Coordinates of N, CA, C and O in Angstrom, one line a residue:
M1 N 6.6 27.2 -9.2 CA 6.5 28.6 -8.8 C 7.8 29.3 -9.1 O 8.8 28.9 -8.6
P2 N 7.8 30.4 -9.9 CA 9.0 31.1 -10.1 C 9.6 31.7 -8.9 O 8.8 32.2 -8.0
G3 N 10.9 31.7 -8.8 CA 11.6 32.4 -7.7 C 11.6 31.6 -6.4 O 11.8 32.2 -5.4
T4 N 11.2 30.4 -6.4 CA 11.2 29.6 -5.2 C 11.9 28.2 -5.4 O 11.8 27.7 -6.5
D5 N 12.5 27.7 -4.4 CA 13.1 26.4 -4.5 C 12.2 25.3 -3.8 O 12.6 24.2 -3.7
R6 N 11.0 25.7 -3.5 CA 10.1 24.8 -2.9 C 9.5 23.8 -3.9 O 9.0 24.2 -4.9
P7 N 9.5 22.6 -3.6 CA 9.0 21.6 -4.5 C 7.5 21.8 -4.7 O 6.8 22.4 -3.9
T8 N 7.0 21.4 -5.9 CA 5.6 21.6 -6.2 C 4.8 20.3 -6.2 O 3.7 20.3 -6.7
D9 N 5.4 19.2 -5.7 CA 4.7 17.9 -5.7 C 3.6 18.0 -4.7 O 3.8 18.4 -3.6
P10 N 2.4 17.7 -5.1 CA 1.2 17.8 -4.3 C 1.1 16.7 -3.2 O 0.2 16.7 -2.4
T11 N 2.0 15.7 -3.3 CA 2.0 14.6 -2.3 C 3.4 14.5 -1.7 O 4.4 14.7 -2.4
A12 N 3.5 14.0 -0.5 CA 4.8 13.8 0.2 C 4.6 12.9 1.4 O 3.5 12.8 1.9
A13 N 5.6 12.2 1.7 CA 5.6 11.3 2.9 C 7.0 11.4 3.6 O 8.0 11.7 3.0
R14 N 6.9 11.1 4.9 CA 8.2 11.0 5.6 C 7.9 10.1 6.9 O 6.8 10.1 7.4
D15 N 8.9 9.4 7.3 CA 8.8 8.7 8.5 C 10.2 8.6 9.2 O 11.2 8.8 8.6
A16 N 10.1 8.4 10.5 CA 11.3 8.3 11.3 C 11.1 7.5 12.6 O 9.9 7.4 13.1
W17 N 12.1 6.9 13.2 CA 12.1 6.2 14.5 C 12.5 7.2 15.6 O 13.4 8.0 15.4
F18 N 11.8 7.2 16.7 CA 12.1 8.0 17.8 C 12.2 7.2 19.1 O 11.5 6.2 19.2
P19 N 13.0 7.7 20.1 CA 13.0 7.0 21.4 C 11.7 7.2 22.1 O 10.9 8.2 21.8
R20 N 11.4 6.4 23.1 CA 10.2 6.6 24.0 C 10.7 7.7 25.0 O 11.2 7.4 26.0
S21 N 10.5 8.9 24.6 CA 10.9 10.1 25.4 C 9.9 11.2 25.2 O 9.3 11.3 24.1
R22 N 9.8 12.1 26.2 CA 8.9 13.2 26.1 C 9.3 14.1 25.0 O 8.5 14.8 24.4
R23 N 10.6 14.1 24.6 CA 11.1 15.0 23.5 C 10.6 14.5 22.2 O 10.6 15.3 21.2
S24 N 10.2 13.3 22.1 CA 9.8 12.7 20.8 C 8.6 13.4 20.1 O 8.6 13.5 18.9
A25 N 7.7 13.9 20.9 CA 6.5 14.6 20.3 C 7.0 15.9 19.7 O 6.6 16.2 18.6
W26 N 8.0 16.6 20.3 CA 8.5 17.8 19.7 C 9.3 17.5 18.4 O 9.1 18.2 17.4
L27 N 10.1 16.4 18.4 CA 10.8 16.0 17.2 C 9.9 15.6 16.1 O 10.1 16.0 14.9
A28 N 8.8 14.9 16.4 CA 7.8 14.5 15.4 C 7.1 15.7 14.8 O 6.9 15.8 13.6
R29 N 6.7 16.7 15.7 CA 6.1 17.9 15.2 C 7.1 18.7 14.2 O 6.6 19.2 13.2
R30 N 8.3 18.7 14.6 CA 9.3 19.4 13.7 C 9.4 18.7 12.4 O 9.4 19.4 11.3
M31 N 9.4 17.4 12.4 CA 9.4 16.6 11.1 C 8.2 16.9 10.3 O 8.3 17.1 9.1
L32 N 7.0 17.0 11.0 CA 5.8 17.4 10.3 C 5.9 18.8 9.6 O 5.5 18.9 8.5
R33 N 6.4 19.7 10.4 CA 6.5 21.1 9.8 C 7.4 21.1 8.6 O 7.1 21.7 7.6
E34 N 8.5 20.4 8.7 CA 9.4 20.3 7.6 C 8.8 19.7 6.3 O 9.0 20.1 5.2
L35 N 8.0 18.6 6.6 CA 7.3 18.0 5.5 C 6.3 18.9 4.9 O 6.2 19.0 3.6
L36 N 5.5 19.5 5.7 CA 4.4 20.4 5.2 C 4.9 21.6 4.4 O 4.3 22.1 3.5
D37 N 6.2 22.0 4.7 CA 6.8 23.1 4.0 C 7.1 22.7 2.5 O 7.4 23.6 1.7
T38 N 7.1 21.4 2.2 CA 7.5 20.9 0.9 C 6.3 20.7 0.0 O 6.4 20.4 -1.2
V39 N 5.1 20.9 0.6 CA 3.8 20.6 -0.2 C 3.0 21.9 -0.3 O 2.7 22.6 0.6
P40 N 2.6 22.2 -1.6 CA 1.7 23.3 -1.8 C 0.4 23.2 -0.9 O -0.2 22.1 -0.9
G41 N 0.1 24.2 -0.1 CA -1.0 24.1 0.8 C -0.8 23.3 2.0 O -1.7 23.2 2.9
G42 N 0.4 22.9 2.2 CA 0.7 22.1 3.4 C 0.5 22.8 4.7 O 0.1 22.2 5.7
Q43 N 0.7 24.1 4.8 CA 0.5 24.8 6.0 C -1.0 24.8 6.5 O -1.3 25.0 7.7
D44 N -1.9 24.4 5.6 CA -3.3 24.3 6.0 C -3.5 23.1 6.9 O -4.6 23.1 7.6
F45 N -2.6 22.2 7.0 CA -2.7 21.0 7.9 C -1.9 21.2 9.2 O -2.0 20.4 10.0
L46 N -1.2 22.3 9.3 CA -0.2 22.4 10.4 C -0.8 22.4 11.8 O -0.4 21.6 12.6
E47 N -1.8 23.3 12.0 CA -2.3 23.4 13.4 C -2.9 22.1 13.9 O -2.6 21.6 15.0
V48 N -3.8 21.5 13.1 CA -4.5 20.3 13.6 C -3.5 19.1 13.5 O -3.4 18.3 14.5
G49 N -2.6 19.1 12.5 CA -1.6 18.0 12.4 C -0.6 18.0 13.6 O -0.3 16.9 14.1
E50 N -0.2 19.2 14.0 CA 0.7 19.2 15.2 C 0.0 18.7 16.5 O 0.6 18.0 17.3
L51 N -1.2 19.1 16.7 CA -2.0 18.7 17.8 C -2.2 17.2 17.8 O -1.9 16.5 18.8
L52 N -2.6 16.6 16.7 CA -2.8 15.2 16.6 C -1.5 14.4 16.7 O -1.5 13.3 17.4
T53 N -0.5 14.9 16.2 CA 0.8 14.3 16.3 C 1.2 14.2 17.8 O 1.7 13.2 18.3
S54 N 1.1 15.3 18.5 CA 1.4 15.4 19.9 C 0.7 14.4 20.7 O 1.2 13.7 21.6
E55 N -0.6 14.2 20.4 CA -1.5 13.3 21.2 C -1.1 11.9 20.9 O -0.9 11.1 21.8
L56 N -0.9 11.5 19.6 CA -0.6 10.1 19.3 C 0.8 9.7 19.8 O 1.0 8.6 20.3
V57 N 1.8 10.6 19.6 CA 3.1 10.3 20.0 C 3.2 10.3 21.5 O 3.8 9.4 22.1
G58 N 2.5 11.2 22.2 CA 2.5 11.2 23.6 C 1.9 10.0 24.2 O 2.4 9.4 25.2
N59 N 0.8 9.5 23.6 CA 0.2 8.2 24.1 C 1.2 7.1 23.9 O 1.3 6.2 24.8
A60 N 1.9 7.0 22.8 CA 2.8 5.9 22.5 C 3.9 5.9 23.6 O 4.3 4.9 24.1
V61 N 4.4 7.1 23.8 CA 5.5 7.3 24.8 C 5.0 6.9 26.2 O 5.7 6.1 26.9
L62 N 3.8 7.3 26.6 CA 3.3 7.1 27.9 C 2.8 5.7 28.1 O 3.0 5.1 29.2
H63 N 2.1 5.1 27.1 CA 1.4 3.8 27.3 C 2.0 2.6 26.7 O 1.5 1.5 26.9
S64 N 3.0 2.7 25.9 CA 3.5 1.5 25.2 C 4.2 0.6 26.2 O 4.3 -0.6 25.9
G65 N 4.7 1.1 27.3 CA 5.3 0.2 28.4 C 6.4 -0.7 28.0 O 6.6 -1.7 28.6
M66 N 7.1 -0.4 26.9 CA 8.2 -1.2 26.5 C 9.5 -0.5 26.6 O 9.9 0.2 25.6
P67 N 10.2 -0.5 27.7 CA 11.5 0.2 27.8 C 12.5 -0.2 26.7 O 12.6 -1.4 26.4
G68 N 13.2 0.8 26.2 CA 14.2 0.5 25.2 C 13.6 0.4 23.8 O 14.4 0.3 22.8
R69 N 12.3 0.2 23.6 CA 11.8 0.1 22.3 C 11.6 1.5 21.7 O 11.3 2.5 22.4
L70 N 11.7 1.6 20.4 CA 11.5 2.8 19.7 C 10.0 2.9 19.2 O 9.3 1.9 19.1
I71 N 9.6 4.1 18.9 CA 8.3 4.3 18.2 C 8.6 4.9 16.8 O 9.6 5.6 16.6
R72 N 7.7 4.6 15.9 CA 7.9 5.0 14.5 C 6.7 6.0 14.2 O 5.6 5.7 14.5
V73 N 7.1 7.1 13.6 CA 6.1 8.1 13.2 C 6.2 8.3 11.7 O 7.3 8.4 11.2
S74 N 5.0 8.2 11.1 CA 5.0 8.4 9.6 C 3.9 9.4 9.3 O 2.8 9.4 9.9
F75 N 4.2 10.2 8.2 CA 3.2 11.2 7.7 C 3.1 10.9 6.2 O 4.1 10.7 5.5
D76 N 1.9 11.1 5.7 CA 1.6 11.1 4.3 C 0.6 12.2 4.0 O -0.5 12.2 4.7
V77 N 0.9 13.1 3.1 CA 0.0 14.2 2.9 C -0.2 14.4 1.4 O 0.6 14.2 0.6
D78 N -1.5 14.8 1.0 CA -1.8 15.3 -0.3 C -2.7 16.5 -0.1 O -2.8 17.0 1.0
D79 N -3.3 16.9 -1.2 CA -4.1 18.2 -1.1 C -5.4 18.0 -0.3 O -6.0 19.0 0.0
T80 N -5.8 16.8 0.0 CA -7.1 16.6 0.7 C -7.0 16.1 2.1 O -7.9 16.2 2.9
R81 N -5.8 15.5 2.5 CA -5.7 14.9 3.8 C -4.3 14.7 4.2 O -3.4 14.5 3.4
L82 N -4.1 14.7 5.5 CA -2.8 14.4 6.2 C -3.1 13.1 7.0 O -4.0 13.0 7.8
R83 N -2.3 12.1 6.7 CA -2.4 10.8 7.5 C -1.2 10.8 8.5 O 0.0 11.0 8.0
I84 N -1.5 10.5 9.7 CA -0.5 10.4 10.8 C -0.5 9.0 11.3 O -1.6 8.5 11.6
E85 N 0.6 8.3 11.4 CA 0.7 6.9 11.9 C 1.7 6.9 13.0 O 2.8 7.4 12.8
V86 N 1.4 6.3 14.1 CA 2.4 6.1 15.2 C 2.4 4.6 15.5 O 1.4 4.0 15.9
H87 N 3.6 4.0 15.4 CA 3.8 2.6 15.6 C 4.5 2.4 17.0 O 5.5 3.1 17.2
D88 N 4.0 1.5 17.8 CA 4.7 1.2 19.1 C 4.7 -0.3 19.3 O 4.0 -1.0 18.6
A89 N 5.4 -0.7 20.4 CA 5.6 -2.1 20.6 C 4.5 -2.7 21.5 O 4.6 -3.9 21.8
S90 N 3.5 -2.0 21.9 CA 2.4 -2.5 22.7 C 1.3 -3.1 21.9 O 0.9 -2.5 20.9
D91 N 0.7 -4.2 22.4 CA -0.4 -4.8 21.7 C -1.7 -4.2 22.2 O -2.8 -4.6 21.7
H92 N -1.7 -3.4 23.3 CA -2.9 -2.9 23.9 C -3.5 -1.8 23.0 O -2.9 -0.8 22.7
P93 N -4.8 -2.0 22.6 CA -5.4 -1.0 21.8 C -5.7 0.3 22.6 O -5.9 0.3 23.8
P94 N -5.7 1.5 21.9 CA -6.1 2.7 22.5 C -7.6 2.7 22.8 O -8.4 2.3 22.0
V95 N -7.9 3.2 24.0 CA -9.3 3.3 24.4 C -9.6 4.7 24.9 O -9.1 5.1 25.8
P96 N -10.5 5.4 24.1 CA -10.9 6.7 24.6 C -11.6 6.6 26.0 O -12.3 5.7 26.2
R97 N -11.2 7.6 26.8 CA -11.8 7.6 28.2 C -12.8 8.8 28.3 O -12.7 9.7 27.5
R98 N -13.6 8.8 29.3 CA -14.4 9.9 29.6 C -14.0 10.4 31.0 O -14.5 10.0 32.0
P99 N -12.9 11.3 31.0 CA -12.4 11.7 32.3 C -13.3 12.7 33.0 O -14.1 13.3 32.4
A100 N -13.2 12.7 34.3 CA -14.0 13.6 35.1 C -13.4 15.0 34.9 O -12.2 15.2 34.4
A101 N -14.2 16.1 35.1 CA -13.8 17.4 34.9 C -12.5 17.8 35.6 O -11.7 18.6 35.2
T102 N -12.2 17.1 36.7 CA -11.0 17.4 37.5 C -9.8 16.6 37.2 O -8.7 16.8 37.7
D103 N -10.0 15.6 36.3 CA -8.9 14.8 35.9 C -7.9 15.6 35.1 O -8.3 16.4 34.2
G104 N -6.6 15.4 35.3 CA -5.5 16.1 34.6 C -5.1 15.6 33.3 O -4.4 16.2 32.5
C105 N -5.6 14.4 33.0 CA -5.3 13.8 31.7 C -6.4 12.9 31.2 O -7.4 12.8 31.9
G106 N -6.2 12.2 30.1 CA -7.3 11.3 29.6 C -8.1 11.9 28.5 O -9.1 11.2 28.1
R107 N -7.8 13.0 28.0 CA -8.6 13.6 26.9 C -8.0 13.5 25.5 O -8.6 14.0 24.5
G108 N -6.8 13.0 25.4 CA -6.1 13.0 24.1 C -6.9 12.3 23.0 O -7.0 12.8 21.9
L109 N -7.4 11.1 23.2 CA -8.1 10.4 22.2 C -9.4 11.1 21.9 O -9.9 11.0 20.7
L110 N -10.0 11.7 22.8 CA -11.2 12.5 22.5 C -10.9 13.6 21.6 O -11.7 13.9 20.7
L111 N -9.8 14.3 21.7 CA -9.3 15.3 20.8 C -9.1 14.7 19.4 O -9.4 15.3 18.4
V112 N -8.4 13.5 19.4 CA -8.2 12.8 18.1 C -9.5 12.5 17.4 O -9.7 12.8 16.2
Q113 N -10.5 12.0 18.2 CA -11.8 11.7 17.6 C -12.4 13.0 17.0 O -13.0 13.0 15.9
A114 N -12.4 14.1 17.8 CA -13.1 15.3 17.4 C -12.4 16.0 16.2 O -13.1 16.6 15.4
L115 N -11.1 15.9 16.1 CA -10.4 16.7 15.0 C -10.1 15.9 13.8 O -9.6 16.4 12.8
S116 N -10.2 14.6 13.9 CA -9.9 13.7 12.7 C -11.1 13.5 11.8 O -12.2 13.4 12.3
L117 N -10.7 13.2 10.5 CA -11.7 12.8 9.6 C -12.0 11.3 9.9 O -13.2 10.8 9.8
A118 N -11.0 10.6 10.3 CA -11.1 9.2 10.7 C -9.9 8.8 11.5 O -8.8 9.5 11.4
W119 N -10.0 7.8 12.4 CA -8.9 7.3 13.1 C -9.1 5.9 13.5 O -10.2 5.4 13.4
G120 N -8.0 5.2 13.9 CA -8.2 3.8 14.2 C -6.8 3.2 14.6 O -5.9 3.9 14.8
H121 N -6.8 1.9 14.8 CA -5.6 1.2 15.1 C -5.7 -0.2 14.5 O -6.7 -0.7 14.2
S122 N -4.5 -0.8 14.4 CA -4.4 -2.2 13.9 C -3.1 -2.8 14.4 O -2.2 -2.0 14.8
P123 N -2.9 -4.1 14.3 CA -1.6 -4.7 14.6 C -0.6 -4.2 13.6 O -1.0 -3.9 12.4
R124 N 0.6 -4.1 14.0 CA 1.7 -3.7 13.1 C 1.9 -4.9 12.1 O 2.1 -6.0 12.5
P125 N 2.0 -4.6 10.8 CA 2.3 -5.6 9.8 C 3.8 -6.0 10.0 O 4.7 -5.1 10.2
N126 N 4.1 -7.3 10.0 CA 5.4 -7.8 10.2 C 6.2 -7.3 11.4 O 7.3 -7.0 11.3
G127 N 5.5 -7.1 12.5 CA 6.2 -6.7 13.7 C 5.4 -6.8 14.9 O 4.2 -7.2 14.9
I128 N 6.0 -6.5 16.0 CA 5.4 -6.5 17.4 C 4.6 -5.2 17.6 O 5.1 -4.1 17.2
G129 N 3.5 -5.2 18.2 CA 2.8 -4.0 18.6 C 1.6 -3.6 17.7 O 1.0 -4.4 17.0
K130 N 1.4 -2.3 17.6 CA 0.3 -1.8 16.9 C 0.6 -0.5 16.2 O 1.7 0.1 16.4
V131 N -0.3 -0.1 15.3 CA -0.2 1.2 14.6 C -1.5 2.0 15.0 O -2.6 1.4 14.9
V132 N -1.4 3.2 15.5 CA -2.5 4.1 15.7 C -2.4 5.2 14.7 O -1.3 5.7 14.5
W133 N -3.5 5.4 14.0 CA -3.4 6.4 12.9 C -4.6 7.3 12.9 O -5.7 7.0 13.6
C134 N -4.5 8.4 12.3 CA -5.6 9.3 12.1 C -5.4 10.1 10.8 O -4.3 10.2 10.3
E135 N -6.4 10.7 10.3 CA -6.4 11.5 9.1 C -7.1 12.8 9.4 O -8.2 12.8 10.0
C136 N -6.6 13.9 8.9 CA -7.3 15.2 9.1 C -7.3 15.9 7.8 O -6.5 15.7 6.9
G137 N -8.2 16.9 7.7 CA -8.3 17.7 6.5 C -7.5 19.0 6.6 O -6.9 19.2 7.7
P138 N -7.5 19.8 5.6 CA -6.7 21.0 5.5 C -7.4 22.2 6.1 O -7.6 23.2 5.5
H139 N -7.8 22.1 7.4 CA -8.5 23.2 8.0 C -7.9 23.5 9.4 O -7.7 22.6 10.2
P140 N -7.7 24.8 9.7 CA -7.2 25.1 11.1 C -8.4 24.9 12.1 O -9.5 24.8 11.7
I141 N -8.0 24.7 13.3 CA -9.0 24.5 14.4 C -9.9 25.8 14.4 O -9.5 26.9 14.4
G142 N -11.2 25.5 14.5 CA -12.2 26.5 14.5 C -12.6 27.1 13.2 O -13.5 27.9 13.1
A143 N -12.0 26.7 12.1 CA -12.3 27.2 10.8 C -13.6 26.6 10.3 O -13.8 25.4 10.5
A144 N -14.4 27.3 9.6 CA -15.6 26.7 8.9 C -15.1 25.8 7.8 O -14.2 26.1 7.0
T145 N -15.7 24.6 7.7 CA -15.3 23.6 6.7 C -16.2 23.6 5.6 O -17.3 24.0 5.6

């Protein structure tokens, strides 16, 4: 694109390690925004990508139960999908719940299911714990697909 220093590569990836801290979801969303700024059409993934990142990182921080362990967040994006992976040190698989209307939490994985093209989990290769991942398409929440 003339007049811009923005890369034109249609694919990009980034990953980082974060502490088990409430601030980590914010840091991961910032990393996602910076990544999406480097990809043509990347902003089309931003709204859903930030929400899914918040849910997966928040779950890792809340439920991994391993004090002192870090969590790893990785993103991979092309023109058709954004893949989000969150690695933590817990072997316990994520289980979607059906919270009561008055429950203050427990809806995160339901949002992940509803907004993702696909999601799942697996043991971490060459490590302790698991990877929880999801993929989303380039559409804002509420947009016709």
